Coordinates of N, CA and C and ligand atoms in Angstrom, one line a residue:
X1283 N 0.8 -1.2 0.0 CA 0.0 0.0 0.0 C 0.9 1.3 0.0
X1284 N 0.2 2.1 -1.0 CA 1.3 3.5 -1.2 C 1.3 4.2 0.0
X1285 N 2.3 5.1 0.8 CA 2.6 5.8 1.6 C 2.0 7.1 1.5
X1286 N 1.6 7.8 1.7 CA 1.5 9.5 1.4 C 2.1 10.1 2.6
X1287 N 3.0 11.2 2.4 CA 4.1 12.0 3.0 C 3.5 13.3 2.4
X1288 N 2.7 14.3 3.1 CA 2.4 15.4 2.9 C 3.4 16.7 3.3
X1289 N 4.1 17.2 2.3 CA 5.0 18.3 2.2 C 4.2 19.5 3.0
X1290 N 5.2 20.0 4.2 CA 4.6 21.2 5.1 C 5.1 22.6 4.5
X1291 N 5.3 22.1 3.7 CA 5.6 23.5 2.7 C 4.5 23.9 2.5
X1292 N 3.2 23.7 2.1 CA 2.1 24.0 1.7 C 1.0 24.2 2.3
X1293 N 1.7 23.8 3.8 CA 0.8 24.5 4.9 C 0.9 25.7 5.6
X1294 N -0.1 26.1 6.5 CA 0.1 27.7 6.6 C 1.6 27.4 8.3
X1295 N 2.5 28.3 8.0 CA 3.3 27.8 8.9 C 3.1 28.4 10.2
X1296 N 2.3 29.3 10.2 CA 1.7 29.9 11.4 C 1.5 28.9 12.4
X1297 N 0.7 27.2 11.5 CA -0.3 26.5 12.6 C 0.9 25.2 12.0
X1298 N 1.8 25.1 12.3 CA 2.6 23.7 12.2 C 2.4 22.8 13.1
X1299 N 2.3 23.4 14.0 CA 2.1 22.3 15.2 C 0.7 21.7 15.4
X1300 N -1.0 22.6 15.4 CA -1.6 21.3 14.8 C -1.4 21.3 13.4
X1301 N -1.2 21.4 12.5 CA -1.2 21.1 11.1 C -0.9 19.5 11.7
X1302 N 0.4 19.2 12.2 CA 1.0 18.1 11.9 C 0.1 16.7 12.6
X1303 N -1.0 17.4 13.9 CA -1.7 16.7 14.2 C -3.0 16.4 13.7
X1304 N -3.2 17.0 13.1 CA -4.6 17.2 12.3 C -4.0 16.2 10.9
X1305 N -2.6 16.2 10.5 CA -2.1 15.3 9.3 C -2.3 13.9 10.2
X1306 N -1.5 13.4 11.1 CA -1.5 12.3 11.8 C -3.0 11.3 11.9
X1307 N -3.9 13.0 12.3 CA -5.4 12.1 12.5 C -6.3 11.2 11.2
X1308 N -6.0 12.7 10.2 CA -6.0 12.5 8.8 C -5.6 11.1 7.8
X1309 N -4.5 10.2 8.6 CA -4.1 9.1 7.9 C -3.1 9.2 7.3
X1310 N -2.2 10.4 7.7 CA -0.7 10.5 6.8 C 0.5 9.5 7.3
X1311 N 1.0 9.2 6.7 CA 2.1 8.3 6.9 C 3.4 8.6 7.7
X1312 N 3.9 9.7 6.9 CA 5.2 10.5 7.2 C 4.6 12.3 6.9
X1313 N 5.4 13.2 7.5 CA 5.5 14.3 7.4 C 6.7 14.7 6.6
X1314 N 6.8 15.4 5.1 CA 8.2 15.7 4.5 C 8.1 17.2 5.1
X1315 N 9.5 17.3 5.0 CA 10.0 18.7 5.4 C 11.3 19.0 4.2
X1316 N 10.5 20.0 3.3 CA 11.2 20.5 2.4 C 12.1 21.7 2.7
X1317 N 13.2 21.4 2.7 CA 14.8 21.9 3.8 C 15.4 22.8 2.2
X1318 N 15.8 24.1 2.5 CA 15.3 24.7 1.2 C 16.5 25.7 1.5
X1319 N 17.9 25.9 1.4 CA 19.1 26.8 1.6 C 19.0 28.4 0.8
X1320 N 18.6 28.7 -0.2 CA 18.5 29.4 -1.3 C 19.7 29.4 -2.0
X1321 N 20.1 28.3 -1.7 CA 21.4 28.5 -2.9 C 21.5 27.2 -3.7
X1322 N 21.2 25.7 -3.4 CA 20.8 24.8 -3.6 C 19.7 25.1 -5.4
X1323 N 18.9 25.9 -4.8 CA 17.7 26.0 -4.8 C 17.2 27.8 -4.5
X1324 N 16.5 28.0 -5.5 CA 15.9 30.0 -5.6 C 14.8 29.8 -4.2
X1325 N 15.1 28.9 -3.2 CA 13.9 29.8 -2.0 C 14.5 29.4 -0.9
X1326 N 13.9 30.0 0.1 CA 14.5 29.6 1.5 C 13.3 29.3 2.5
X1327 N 13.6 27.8 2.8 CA 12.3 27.5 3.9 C 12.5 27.3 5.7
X1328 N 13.1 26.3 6.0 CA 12.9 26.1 7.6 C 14.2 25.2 7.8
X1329 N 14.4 25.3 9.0 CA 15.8 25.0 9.8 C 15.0 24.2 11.0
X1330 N 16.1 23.6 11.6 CA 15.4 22.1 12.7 C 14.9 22.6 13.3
X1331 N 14.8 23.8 14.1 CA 14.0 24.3 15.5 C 12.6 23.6 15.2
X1332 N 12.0 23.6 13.9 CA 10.8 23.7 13.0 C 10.8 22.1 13.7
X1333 N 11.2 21.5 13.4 CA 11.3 20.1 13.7 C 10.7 19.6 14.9
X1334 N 12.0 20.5 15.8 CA 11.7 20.2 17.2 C 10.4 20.1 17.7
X1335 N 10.2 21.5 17.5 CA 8.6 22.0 18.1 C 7.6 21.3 17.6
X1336 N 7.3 20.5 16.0 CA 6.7 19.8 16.0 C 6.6 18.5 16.1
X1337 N 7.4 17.9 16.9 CA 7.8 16.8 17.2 C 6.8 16.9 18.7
X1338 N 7.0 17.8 19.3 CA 5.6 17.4 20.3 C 4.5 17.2 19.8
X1339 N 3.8 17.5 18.4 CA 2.4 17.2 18.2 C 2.0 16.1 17.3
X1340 N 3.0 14.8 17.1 CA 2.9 13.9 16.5 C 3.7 13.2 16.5
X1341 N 3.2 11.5 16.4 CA 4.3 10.4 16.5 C 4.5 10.2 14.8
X1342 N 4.1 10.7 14.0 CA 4.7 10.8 12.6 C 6.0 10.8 12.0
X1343 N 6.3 9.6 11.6 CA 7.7 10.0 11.2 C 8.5 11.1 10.0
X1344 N 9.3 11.6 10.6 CA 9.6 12.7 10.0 C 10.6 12.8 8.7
X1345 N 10.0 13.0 7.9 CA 11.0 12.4 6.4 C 11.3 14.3 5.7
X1346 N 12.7 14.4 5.8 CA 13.8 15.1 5.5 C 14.0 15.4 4.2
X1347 N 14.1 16.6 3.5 CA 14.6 16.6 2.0 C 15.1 17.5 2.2
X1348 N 16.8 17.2 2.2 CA 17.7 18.8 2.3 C 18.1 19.0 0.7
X1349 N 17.3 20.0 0.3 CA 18.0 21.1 -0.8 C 18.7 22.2 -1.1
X1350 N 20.1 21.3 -0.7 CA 20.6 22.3 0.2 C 22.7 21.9 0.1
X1351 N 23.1 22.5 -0.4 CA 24.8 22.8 -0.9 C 25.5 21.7 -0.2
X1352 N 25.4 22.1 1.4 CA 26.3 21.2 1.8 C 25.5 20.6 2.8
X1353 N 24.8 19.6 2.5 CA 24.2 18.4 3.4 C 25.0 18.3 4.5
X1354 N 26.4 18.1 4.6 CA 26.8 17.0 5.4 C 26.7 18.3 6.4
X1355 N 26.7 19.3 6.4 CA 26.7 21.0 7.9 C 25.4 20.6 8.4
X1356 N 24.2 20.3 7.5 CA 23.0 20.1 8.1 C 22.2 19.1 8.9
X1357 N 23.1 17.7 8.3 CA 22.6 16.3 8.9 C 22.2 16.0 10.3
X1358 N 23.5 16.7 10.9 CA 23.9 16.6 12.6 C 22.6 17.4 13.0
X1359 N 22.2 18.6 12.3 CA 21.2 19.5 13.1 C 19.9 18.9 13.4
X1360 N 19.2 18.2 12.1 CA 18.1 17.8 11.4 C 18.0 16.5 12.6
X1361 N 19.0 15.2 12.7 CA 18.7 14.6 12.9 C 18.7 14.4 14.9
X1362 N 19.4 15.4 15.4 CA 19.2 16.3 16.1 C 17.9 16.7 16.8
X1363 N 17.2 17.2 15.6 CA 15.7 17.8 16.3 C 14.7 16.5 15.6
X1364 N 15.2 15.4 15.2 CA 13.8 14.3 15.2 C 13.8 14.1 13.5
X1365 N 14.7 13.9 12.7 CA 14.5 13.3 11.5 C 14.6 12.0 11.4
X1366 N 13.9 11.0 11.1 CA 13.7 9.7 10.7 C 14.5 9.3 9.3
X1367 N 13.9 10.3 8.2 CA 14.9 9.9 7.4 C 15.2 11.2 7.0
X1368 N 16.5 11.3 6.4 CA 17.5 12.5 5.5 C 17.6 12.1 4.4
X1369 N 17.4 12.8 3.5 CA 17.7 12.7 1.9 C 18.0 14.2 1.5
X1370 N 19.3 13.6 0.8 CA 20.2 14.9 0.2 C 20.0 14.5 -1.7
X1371 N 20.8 15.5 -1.8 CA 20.7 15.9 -3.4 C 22.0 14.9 -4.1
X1372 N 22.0 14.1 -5.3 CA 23.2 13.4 -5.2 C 23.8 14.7 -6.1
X1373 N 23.3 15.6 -7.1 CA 23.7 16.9 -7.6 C 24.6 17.8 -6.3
X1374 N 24.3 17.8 -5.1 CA 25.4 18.4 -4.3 C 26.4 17.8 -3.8
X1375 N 26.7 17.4 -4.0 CA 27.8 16.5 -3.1 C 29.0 15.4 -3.8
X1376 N 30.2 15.5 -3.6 CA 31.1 15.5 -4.3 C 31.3 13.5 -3.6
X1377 N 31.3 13.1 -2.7 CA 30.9 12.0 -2.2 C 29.6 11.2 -1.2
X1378 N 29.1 11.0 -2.2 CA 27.7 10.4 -1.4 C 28.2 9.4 -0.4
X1379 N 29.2 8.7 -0.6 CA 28.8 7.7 0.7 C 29.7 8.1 1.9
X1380 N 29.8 9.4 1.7 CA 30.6 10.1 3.2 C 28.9 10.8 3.4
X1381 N 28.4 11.0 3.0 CA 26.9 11.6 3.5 C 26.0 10.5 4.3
X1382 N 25.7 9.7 3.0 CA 25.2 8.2 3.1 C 25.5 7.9 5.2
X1383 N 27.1 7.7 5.4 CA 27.6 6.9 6.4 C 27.3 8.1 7.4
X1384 N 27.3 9.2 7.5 CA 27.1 9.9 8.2 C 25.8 10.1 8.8
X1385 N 24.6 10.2 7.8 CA 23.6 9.9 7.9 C 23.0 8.7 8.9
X1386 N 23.3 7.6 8.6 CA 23.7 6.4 9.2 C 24.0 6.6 10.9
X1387 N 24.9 7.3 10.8 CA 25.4 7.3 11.8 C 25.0 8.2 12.9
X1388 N 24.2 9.0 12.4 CA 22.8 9.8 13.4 C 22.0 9.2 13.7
X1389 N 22.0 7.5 13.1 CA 20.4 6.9 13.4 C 19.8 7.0 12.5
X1390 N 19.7 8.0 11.3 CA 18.3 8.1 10.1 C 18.6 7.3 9.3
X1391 N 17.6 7.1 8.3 CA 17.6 6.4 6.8 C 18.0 7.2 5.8
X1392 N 19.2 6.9 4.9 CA 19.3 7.8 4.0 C 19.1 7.6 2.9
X1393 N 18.5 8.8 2.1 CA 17.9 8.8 0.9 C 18.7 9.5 0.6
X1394 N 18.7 9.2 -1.4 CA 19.7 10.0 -2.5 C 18.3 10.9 -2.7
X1395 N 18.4 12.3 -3.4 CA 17.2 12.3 -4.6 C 18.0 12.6 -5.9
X1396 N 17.2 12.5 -6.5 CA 17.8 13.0 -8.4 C 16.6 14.0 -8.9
X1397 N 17.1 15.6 -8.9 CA 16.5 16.2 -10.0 C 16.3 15.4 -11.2
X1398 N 14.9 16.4 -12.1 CA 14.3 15.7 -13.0 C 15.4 15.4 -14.2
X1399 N 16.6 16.1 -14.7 CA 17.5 16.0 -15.5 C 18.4 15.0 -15.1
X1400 N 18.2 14.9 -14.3 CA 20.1 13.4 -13.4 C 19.4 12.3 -13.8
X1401 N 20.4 11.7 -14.5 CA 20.2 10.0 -15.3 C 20.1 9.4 -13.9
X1402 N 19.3 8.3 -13.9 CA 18.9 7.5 -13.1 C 20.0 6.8 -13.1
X1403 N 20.9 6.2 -13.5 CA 22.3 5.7 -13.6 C 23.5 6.0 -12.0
X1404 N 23.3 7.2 -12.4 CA 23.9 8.0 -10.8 C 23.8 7.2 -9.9
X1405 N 22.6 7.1 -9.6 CA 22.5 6.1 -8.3 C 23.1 4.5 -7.9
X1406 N 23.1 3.8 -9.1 CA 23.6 2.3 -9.4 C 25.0 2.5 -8.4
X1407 N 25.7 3.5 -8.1 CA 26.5 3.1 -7.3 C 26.7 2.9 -5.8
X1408 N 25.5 3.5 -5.6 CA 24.9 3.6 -3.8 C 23.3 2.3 -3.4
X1409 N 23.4 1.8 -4.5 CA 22.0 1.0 -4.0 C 22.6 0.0 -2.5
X1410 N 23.8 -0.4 -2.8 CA 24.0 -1.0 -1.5 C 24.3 -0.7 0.0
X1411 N 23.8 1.3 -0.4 CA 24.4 1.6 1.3 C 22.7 2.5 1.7
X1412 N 22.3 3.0 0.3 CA 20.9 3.6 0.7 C 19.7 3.2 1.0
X1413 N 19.1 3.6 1.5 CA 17.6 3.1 2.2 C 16.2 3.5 1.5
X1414 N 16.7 4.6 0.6 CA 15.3 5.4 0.1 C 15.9 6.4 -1.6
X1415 N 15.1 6.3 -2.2 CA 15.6 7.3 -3.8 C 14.5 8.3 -3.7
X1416 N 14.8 9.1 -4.2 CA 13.8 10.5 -4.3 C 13.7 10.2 -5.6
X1417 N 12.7 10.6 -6.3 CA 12.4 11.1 -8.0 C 12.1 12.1 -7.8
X1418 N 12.3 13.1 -8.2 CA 11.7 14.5 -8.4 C 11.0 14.8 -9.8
X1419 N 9.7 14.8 -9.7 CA 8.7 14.7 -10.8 C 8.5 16.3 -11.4
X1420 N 9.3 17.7 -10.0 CA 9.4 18.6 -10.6 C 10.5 19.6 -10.6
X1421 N 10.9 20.3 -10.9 CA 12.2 20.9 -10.6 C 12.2 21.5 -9.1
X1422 N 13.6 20.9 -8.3 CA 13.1 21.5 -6.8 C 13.2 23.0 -6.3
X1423 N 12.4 23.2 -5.4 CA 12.3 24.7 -5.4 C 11.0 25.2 -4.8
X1424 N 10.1 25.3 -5.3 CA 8.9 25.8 -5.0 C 7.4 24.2 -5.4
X1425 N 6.4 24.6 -4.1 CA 5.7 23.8 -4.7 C 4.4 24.0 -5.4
X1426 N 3.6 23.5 -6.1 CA 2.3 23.7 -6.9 C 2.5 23.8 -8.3
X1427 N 4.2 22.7 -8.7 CA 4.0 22.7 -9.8 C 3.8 21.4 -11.0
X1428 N 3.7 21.7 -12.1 CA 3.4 20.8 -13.0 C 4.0 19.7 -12.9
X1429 N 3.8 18.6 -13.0 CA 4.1 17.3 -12.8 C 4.8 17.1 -14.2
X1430 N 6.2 16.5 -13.9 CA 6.7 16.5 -15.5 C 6.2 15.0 -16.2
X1431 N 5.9 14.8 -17.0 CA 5.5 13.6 -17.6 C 6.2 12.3 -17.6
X1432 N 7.4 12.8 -17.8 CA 8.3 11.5 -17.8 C 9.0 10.3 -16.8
X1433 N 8.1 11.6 -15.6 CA 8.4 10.6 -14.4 C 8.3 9.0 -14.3
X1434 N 7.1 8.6 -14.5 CA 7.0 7.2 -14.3 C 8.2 6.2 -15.1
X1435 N 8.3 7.1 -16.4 CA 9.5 6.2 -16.8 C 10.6 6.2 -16.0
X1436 N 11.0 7.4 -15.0 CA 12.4 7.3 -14.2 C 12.1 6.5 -13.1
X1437 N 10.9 6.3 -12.6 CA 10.5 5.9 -11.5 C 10.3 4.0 -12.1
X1438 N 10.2 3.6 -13.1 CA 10.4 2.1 -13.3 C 11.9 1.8 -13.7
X1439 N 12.7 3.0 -14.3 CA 13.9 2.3 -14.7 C 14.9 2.8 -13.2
X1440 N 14.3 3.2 -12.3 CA 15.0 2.6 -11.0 C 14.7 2.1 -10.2
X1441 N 13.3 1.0 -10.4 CA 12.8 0.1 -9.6 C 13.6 -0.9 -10.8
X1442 N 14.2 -1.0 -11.6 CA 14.8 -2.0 -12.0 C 16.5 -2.4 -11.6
X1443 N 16.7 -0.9 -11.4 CA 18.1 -1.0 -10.9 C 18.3 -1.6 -9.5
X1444 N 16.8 -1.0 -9.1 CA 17.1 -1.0 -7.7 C 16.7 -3.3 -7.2
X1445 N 16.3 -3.3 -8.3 CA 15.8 -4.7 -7.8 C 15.2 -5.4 -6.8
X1446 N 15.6 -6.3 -6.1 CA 15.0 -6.5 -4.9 C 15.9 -6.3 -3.4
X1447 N 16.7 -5.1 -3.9 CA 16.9 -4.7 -2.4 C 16.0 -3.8 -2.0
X1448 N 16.0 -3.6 -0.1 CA 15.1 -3.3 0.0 C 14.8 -1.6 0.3
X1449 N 15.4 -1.0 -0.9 CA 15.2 0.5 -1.1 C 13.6 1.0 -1.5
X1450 N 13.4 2.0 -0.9 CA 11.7 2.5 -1.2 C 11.7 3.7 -1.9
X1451 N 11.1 3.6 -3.0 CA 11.0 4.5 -3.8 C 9.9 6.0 -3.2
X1452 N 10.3 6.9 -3.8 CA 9.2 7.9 -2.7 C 9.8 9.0 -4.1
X1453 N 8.4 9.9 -4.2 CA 8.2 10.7 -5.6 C 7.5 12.0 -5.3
X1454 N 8.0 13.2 -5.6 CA 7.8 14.3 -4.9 C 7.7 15.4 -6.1
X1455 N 6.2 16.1 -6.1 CA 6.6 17.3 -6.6 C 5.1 17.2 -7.7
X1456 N 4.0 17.7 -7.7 CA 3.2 18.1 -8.8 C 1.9 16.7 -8.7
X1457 N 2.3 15.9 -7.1 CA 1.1 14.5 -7.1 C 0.1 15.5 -6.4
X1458 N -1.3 14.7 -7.6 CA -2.0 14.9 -7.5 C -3.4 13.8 -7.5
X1459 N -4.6 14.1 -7.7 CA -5.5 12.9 -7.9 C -5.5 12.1 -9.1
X1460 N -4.9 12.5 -10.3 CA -4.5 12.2 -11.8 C -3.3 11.5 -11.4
X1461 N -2.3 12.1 -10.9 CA -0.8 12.0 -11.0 C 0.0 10.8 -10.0
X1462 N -1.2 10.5 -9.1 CA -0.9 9.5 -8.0 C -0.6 8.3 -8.6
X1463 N -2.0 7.7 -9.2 CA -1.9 6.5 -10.1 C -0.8 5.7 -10.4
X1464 N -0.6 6.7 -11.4 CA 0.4 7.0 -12.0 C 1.8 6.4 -11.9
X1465 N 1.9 7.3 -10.5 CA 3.1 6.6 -10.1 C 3.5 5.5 -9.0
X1466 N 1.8 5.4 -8.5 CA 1.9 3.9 -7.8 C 2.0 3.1 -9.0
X1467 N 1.5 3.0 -9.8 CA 1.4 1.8 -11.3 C 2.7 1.7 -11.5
X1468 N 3.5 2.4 -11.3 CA 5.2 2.6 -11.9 C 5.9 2.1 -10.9
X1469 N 5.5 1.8 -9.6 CA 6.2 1.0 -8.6 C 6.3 2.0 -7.2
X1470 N 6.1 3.2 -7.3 CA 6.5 4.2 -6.1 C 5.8 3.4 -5.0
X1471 N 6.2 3.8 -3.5 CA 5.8 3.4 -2.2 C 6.0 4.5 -1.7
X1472 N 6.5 5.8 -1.6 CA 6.1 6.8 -1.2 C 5.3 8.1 -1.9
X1473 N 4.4 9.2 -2.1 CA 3.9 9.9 -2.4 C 3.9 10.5 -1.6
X1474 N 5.3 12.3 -2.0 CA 5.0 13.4 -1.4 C 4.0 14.2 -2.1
X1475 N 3.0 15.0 -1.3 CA 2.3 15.4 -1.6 C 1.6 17.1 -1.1
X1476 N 1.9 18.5 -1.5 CA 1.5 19.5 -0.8 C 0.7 20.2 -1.1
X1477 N 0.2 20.6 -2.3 CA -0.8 21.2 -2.8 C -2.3 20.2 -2.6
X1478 N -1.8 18.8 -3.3 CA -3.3 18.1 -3.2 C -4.1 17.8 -1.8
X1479 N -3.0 17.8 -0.7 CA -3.1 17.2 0.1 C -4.4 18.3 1.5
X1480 N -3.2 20.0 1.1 CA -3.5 20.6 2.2 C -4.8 22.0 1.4
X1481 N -5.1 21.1 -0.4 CA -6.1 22.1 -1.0 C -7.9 21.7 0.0
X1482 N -8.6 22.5 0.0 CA -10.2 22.3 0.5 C -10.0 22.1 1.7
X1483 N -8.8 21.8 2.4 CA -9.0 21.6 4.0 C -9.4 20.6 4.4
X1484 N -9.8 19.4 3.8 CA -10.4 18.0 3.9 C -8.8 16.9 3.6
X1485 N -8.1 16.9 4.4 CA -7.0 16.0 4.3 C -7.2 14.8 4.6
X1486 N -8.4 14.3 5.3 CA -8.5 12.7 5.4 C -9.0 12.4 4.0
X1487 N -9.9 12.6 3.5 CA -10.2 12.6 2.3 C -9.2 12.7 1.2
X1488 N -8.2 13.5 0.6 CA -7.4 14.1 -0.1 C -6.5 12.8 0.0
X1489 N -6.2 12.3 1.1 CA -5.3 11.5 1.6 C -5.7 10.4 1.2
X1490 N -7.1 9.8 1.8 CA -7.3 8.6 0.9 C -7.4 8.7 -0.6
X1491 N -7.8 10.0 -1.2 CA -7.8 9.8 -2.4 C -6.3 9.5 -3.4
X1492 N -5.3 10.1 -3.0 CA -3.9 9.9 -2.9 C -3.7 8.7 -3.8
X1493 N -4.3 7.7 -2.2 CA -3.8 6.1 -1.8 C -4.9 5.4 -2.7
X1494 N -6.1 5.9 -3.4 CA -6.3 5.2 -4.6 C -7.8 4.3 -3.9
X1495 N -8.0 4.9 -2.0 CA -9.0 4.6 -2.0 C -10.5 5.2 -1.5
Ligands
DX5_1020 C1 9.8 21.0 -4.6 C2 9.0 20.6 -3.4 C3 7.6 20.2 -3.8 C4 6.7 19.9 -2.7 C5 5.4 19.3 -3.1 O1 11.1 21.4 -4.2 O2 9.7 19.4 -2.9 O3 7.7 19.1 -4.7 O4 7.3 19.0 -1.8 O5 4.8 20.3 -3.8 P1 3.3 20.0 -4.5 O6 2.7 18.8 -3.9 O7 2.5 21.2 -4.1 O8 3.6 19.9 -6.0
ZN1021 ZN1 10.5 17.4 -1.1

């Protein structure tokens, strides 16, 4: 059964703390926290404090997306205030498996992601230390946008690489009630999700609809 991980980017940040309980009651799986440097990436979002404080209003596991120059300054902070899993950019970073091990080594699960342009190939050389792949279905940065089409193809030809180890695919960026399908059909086990999720204010709903039921 597909996961939905609803991105707090798209919530009002004023109300983080219930937001994240009101997602919990709602049926969310994980909570993503889109980790946003402005240099990575044209915006700037939230730093761990954000974490901490909402870590009192939910047992939700907390799934990490640093977009962001130098991951390995931020790992120690993140996993620090309650990250479950960290996922860095394999575009930043000059050695993934000094990230990878570091990561590890705070206790979280680490995830690669790959912008929509990075050959899915990249990864082939970390499948045996990583826990999780990102697809990015839109260019990272801001959310509410178009879902690129080509995704599902990236999202099968690295469920082939990835084989049967036990890495979990997880797909971010433009899912929606069309777009979900989609990429559960293609093999994903995670769906991040911020516009669909936190549009009409009905997140149990939104959420099952997600998950296809
Ligand atoms: C892009 C962000 C978005 C966000 C989800 O950097 O990572 O993909 O999580 O945005 P929506 O669901 O609104 O497209
Ligand atoms: Zn994200």
């Amino acid at each position: 059964m597909v996961k939905i991980a609803p991105s707090i980017l798209a919530a009002d940040s004023a109300k983080f703390g219930s937001e994240a309980a009101l997602l919990e009651t709602a049926g969310a799986d994980l909570i993503h926290f889109d980790v946003m440097d402005g240099h990575f990436v044209p915006n700037l979002t939230f730093g761990p404090k954000i974490l901490k404080d909402m870590k009192k209003h939910t047992d939700l596991m907390f799934d990490v997306h640093l977009m962001v120059c130098d991951p390995l300054r931020f790992i120690p902070w993140f996993a620090d205030a309650g990250a479950d899993i960290i996922t860095f950019h394999i575009e930043a970073v000059e050695n993934c498996r000094e990230v990878i091990s570091l990561i590890h080594r705070y206790g979280c699960k680490a995830g690669i992601s790959l912008k929509p342009h990075t050959e899915v190939s990249a990864i082939a050389p970390f499948c045996d230390e990583v826990d999780l792949i990102l697809v990015m279905s839109v260019e990272p940065g801001f959310g509410g946008q178009k879902f690129i089409e080509s995704t599902p193809k990236k999202i099968k030809q690295i469920k082939d690489i990835i084989g049967n180890r036990p890495i979990l695919t997880e797909v971010d960026g433009g899912i929606n009630m069309q777009t979900a399908p989609i990429c559960i059909d293609a093999g994903a086990d995670i769906l991040v999700a911020g516009t669909a999720v936190f549009a009409n204010g009905d997140y149990r709903r939104n959420i099952l609809a997600l998950k296809g039921e």
